[in-house]
Short mmCIF file of C-alpha atoms in Angstrom, two decimals:
data_model
loop_
_atom_site.label_atom_id
_atom_site.label_comp_id
_atom_site.label_asym_id
_atom_site.label_seq_id
_atom_site.Cartn_x
_atom_site.Cartn_y
_atom_site.Cartn_z
CA UNK A 115 7.02 22.54 -5.19
CA UNK A 116 10.54 23.47 -6.24
CA UNK A 117 11.31 27.09 -6.96
CA UNK A 118 14.54 28.49 -8.39
CA UNK A 119 15.15 32.21 -8.14
CA UNK A 120 17.40 34.24 -10.44
CA UNK A 121 18.35 31.54 -12.94
CA UNK A 122 18.89 34.24 -15.57
CA UNK A 123 19.14 32.12 -18.70
CA UNK A 124 19.84 34.23 -21.79
CA UNK A 125 17.05 34.90 -24.25
CA UNK A 126 16.88 32.26 -27.00
CA UNK A 127 17.06 34.96 -29.68
CA UNK A 128 20.38 36.24 -28.30
CA UNK A 129 22.00 32.88 -27.40
CA UNK A 130 19.87 29.85 -28.27
CA UNK A 131 22.27 27.09 -27.05
CA UNK A 132 22.73 28.73 -23.64
CA UNK A 133 18.99 29.39 -23.21
CA UNK A 134 18.29 25.76 -22.31
CA UNK A 135 18.08 24.42 -18.78
CA UNK A 136 17.22 21.14 -17.09
CA UNK A 137 16.23 19.89 -13.70
CA UNK A 138 17.56 16.54 -12.55
CA UNK A 139 16.03 14.73 -9.59
CA UNK A 140 15.61 11.29 -8.10
CA UNK A 141 12.96 9.83 -5.84
CA UNK A 142 12.44 6.73 -3.74
CA UNK A 143 9.10 5.10 -4.48
CA UNK A 144 6.93 4.18 -1.53
CA UNK A 145 7.01 0.55 -0.41
CA UNK A 146 3.63 -0.22 -1.97
CA UNK A 147 4.96 0.49 -5.50
CA UNK A 148 5.86 -2.81 -7.14
CA UNK A 149 7.66 -3.85 -10.30
CA UNK A 150 5.77 -3.00 -13.46
CA UNK A 151 3.92 -0.01 -11.96
CA UNK A 152 3.97 3.14 -14.08
CA UNK A 153 4.49 6.62 -12.63
CA UNK A 154 3.53 9.61 -14.78
CA UNK A 155 5.04 13.01 -14.13
CA UNK A 156 4.92 16.48 -15.65
CA UNK A 157 5.69 19.99 -14.46
CA UNK A 158 4.41 23.51 -14.84
CA UNK A 159 7.18 25.97 -15.73
CA UNK A 160 6.78 29.71 -15.17
CA UNK A 161 8.96 32.37 -16.74
CA UNK A 162 8.81 35.83 -15.21
CA UNK A 163 5.14 36.78 -14.98
CA UNK A 164 3.92 34.62 -17.85
CA UNK A 165 1.28 31.90 -17.46
CA UNK A 166 2.82 28.51 -16.61
CA UNK A 167 3.69 26.10 -19.44
CA UNK A 168 2.97 22.38 -19.07
CA UNK A 169 5.96 20.18 -19.88
CA UNK A 170 5.78 16.86 -21.67
CA UNK A 171 4.53 13.90 -19.63
CA UNK A 172 7.28 11.48 -18.62
CA UNK A 173 6.35 7.88 -17.83
CA UNK A 174 8.64 5.84 -15.60
CA UNK A 175 8.12 2.11 -15.17
CA UNK A 176 9.39 0.54 -11.96
CA UNK A 177 11.81 -2.30 -12.68
CA UNK A 178 11.31 -5.71 -11.17
CA UNK A 179 13.88 -6.58 -8.54
CA UNK A 180 15.42 -9.94 -9.22
CA UNK A 181 13.75 -12.61 -11.29
CA UNK A 182 10.12 -12.85 -10.36
CA UNK A 183 8.44 -16.00 -11.63
CA UNK A 184 4.97 -15.52 -13.08
CA UNK A 185 2.15 -17.73 -11.89
CA UNK A 186 -0.47 -19.11 -14.24
CA UNK A 187 -3.52 -17.22 -15.38
CA UNK A 188 -6.67 -19.14 -16.30
CA UNK A 189 -7.98 -17.58 -19.53
CA UNK A 190 -11.25 -18.69 -21.12
CA UNK A 191 -12.78 -19.21 -23.58
CA UNK A 192 -9.79 -19.73 -25.76
CA UNK A 193 -9.98 -18.89 -28.65
CA UNK A 194 -11.97 -15.72 -27.92
CA UNK A 195 -14.44 -13.87 -30.11
CA UNK A 196 -15.98 -11.18 -27.85
CA UNK A 197 -15.21 -11.48 -24.12
CA UNK A 198 -12.21 -12.96 -22.35
CA UNK A 199 -12.34 -14.17 -18.75
CA UNK A 200 -9.32 -14.16 -16.43
CA UNK A 201 -8.75 -15.77 -13.05
CA UNK A 202 -5.39 -15.96 -11.26
CA UNK A 203 -4.20 -19.44 -10.34
CA UNK A 204 -3.32 -20.16 -6.75
CA UNK A 205 -0.66 -22.69 -5.78
CA UNK A 206 -3.19 -24.97 -4.13
CA UNK A 207 -6.90 -24.38 -4.76
CA UNK A 208 -7.83 -26.48 -1.72
CA UNK A 209 -5.93 -24.34 0.80
CA UNK A 210 -5.48 -20.93 -0.82
CA UNK A 211 -7.93 -18.26 -1.91
CA UNK A 212 -8.21 -17.13 -5.52
CA UNK A 213 -5.91 -14.09 -5.93
CA UNK A 214 -7.37 -10.65 -6.63
CA UNK A 215 -5.82 -9.42 -9.87
CA UNK A 216 -5.30 -5.66 -9.51
CA UNK A 217 -3.46 -4.53 -12.66
CA UNK A 218 -3.92 -6.36 -15.96
CA UNK A 219 -2.29 -5.67 -19.32
CA UNK A 220 -3.21 -7.23 -22.64
CA UNK A 221 -0.22 -7.14 -24.98
CA UNK A 222 -0.02 -7.87 -28.72
CA UNK A 223 2.71 -10.09 -30.15
CA UNK A 224 4.43 -6.87 -31.32
CA UNK A 225 4.81 -5.90 -27.65
CA UNK A 226 2.23 -3.10 -27.76
CA UNK A 227 -0.02 -2.72 -24.71
CA UNK A 228 -3.50 -2.79 -26.25
CA UNK A 229 -5.47 -2.70 -23.00
CA UNK A 230 -4.80 -1.79 -19.37
CA UNK A 231 -7.35 -2.85 -16.79
CA UNK A 232 -7.53 -1.73 -13.17
CA UNK A 233 -9.51 -4.09 -10.99
CA UNK A 234 -10.54 -3.40 -7.42
CA UNK A 235 -12.73 -6.25 -6.27
CA UNK A 236 -13.51 -8.93 -8.90
CA UNK A 237 -11.83 -12.31 -8.51
CA UNK A 238 -13.14 -13.21 -11.97
CA UNK A 239 -12.26 -10.44 -14.46
CA UNK A 240 -14.19 -10.25 -17.73
CA UNK A 241 -13.12 -7.94 -20.56
CA UNK A 242 -14.67 -7.12 -23.93
CA UNK A 243 -12.02 -7.68 -26.63
CA UNK A 244 -14.36 -7.67 -29.63
CA UNK A 245 -12.59 -4.68 -31.24
CA UNK A 246 -9.12 -6.32 -31.11
CA UNK A 247 -7.81 -7.73 -34.35
CA UNK A 248 -7.33 -11.47 -34.82
CA UNK A 249 -4.13 -12.89 -33.38
CA UNK A 250 -2.29 -14.04 -30.29
CA UNK A 251 -2.36 -11.84 -27.17
CA UNK A 252 -0.43 -12.12 -23.91
CA UNK A 253 -1.94 -11.15 -20.57
CA UNK A 254 0.28 -10.03 -17.71
CA UNK A 255 -1.39 -9.30 -14.38
CA UNK A 256 -0.31 -8.54 -10.83
CA UNK A 257 -2.22 -9.15 -7.63
CA UNK A 258 -2.55 -6.92 -4.58
CA UNK A 259 0.72 -8.35 -3.20
CA UNK A 260 2.69 -7.73 -6.41
CA UNK A 261 2.83 -11.37 -7.57
CA UNK A 262 2.81 -11.76 -11.35
CA UNK A 263 0.44 -13.87 -13.43
CA UNK A 264 0.73 -14.66 -17.13
CA UNK A 265 -1.57 -16.18 -19.71
CA UNK A 266 -2.44 -15.89 -23.38
CA UNK A 267 -5.37 -16.13 -25.71
CA UNK A 268 -6.13 -16.27 -29.40
CA UNK A 269 -8.55 -13.68 -30.73
CA UNK A 270 -10.63 -14.98 -33.64
#
């Protein structure tokens, strides 16, 4: 909690431009936060003895450091009518385990995120997309180690 005493901003009726204030801060994300993760933040602001006011919610997306190459994502069936299946590709199926996809986003060709999926323990992720409109969709996923996977499907 951060508390500022005696800020004494003028009343907005008396001096509207001077009645505004802001709070600037920076943070270091923990080491388990990877590129593409979203952090939501809001604050409660109290004036005098009034009930606290909830600020707007700010969403920060962690940038990727460097150029991270996306691995393949097996998507089937393709084209899709009702349910899409997703499995992350490993570099060598004979020696490596199938990756656990943790965060999955389905994105329209306009760049709008139409679905966000959090997965905890399924190596094979299945998602109902029957309500999506026809068109091409891109899937971007990350595994528990932060590696990226990319695939696409056509919704009929």
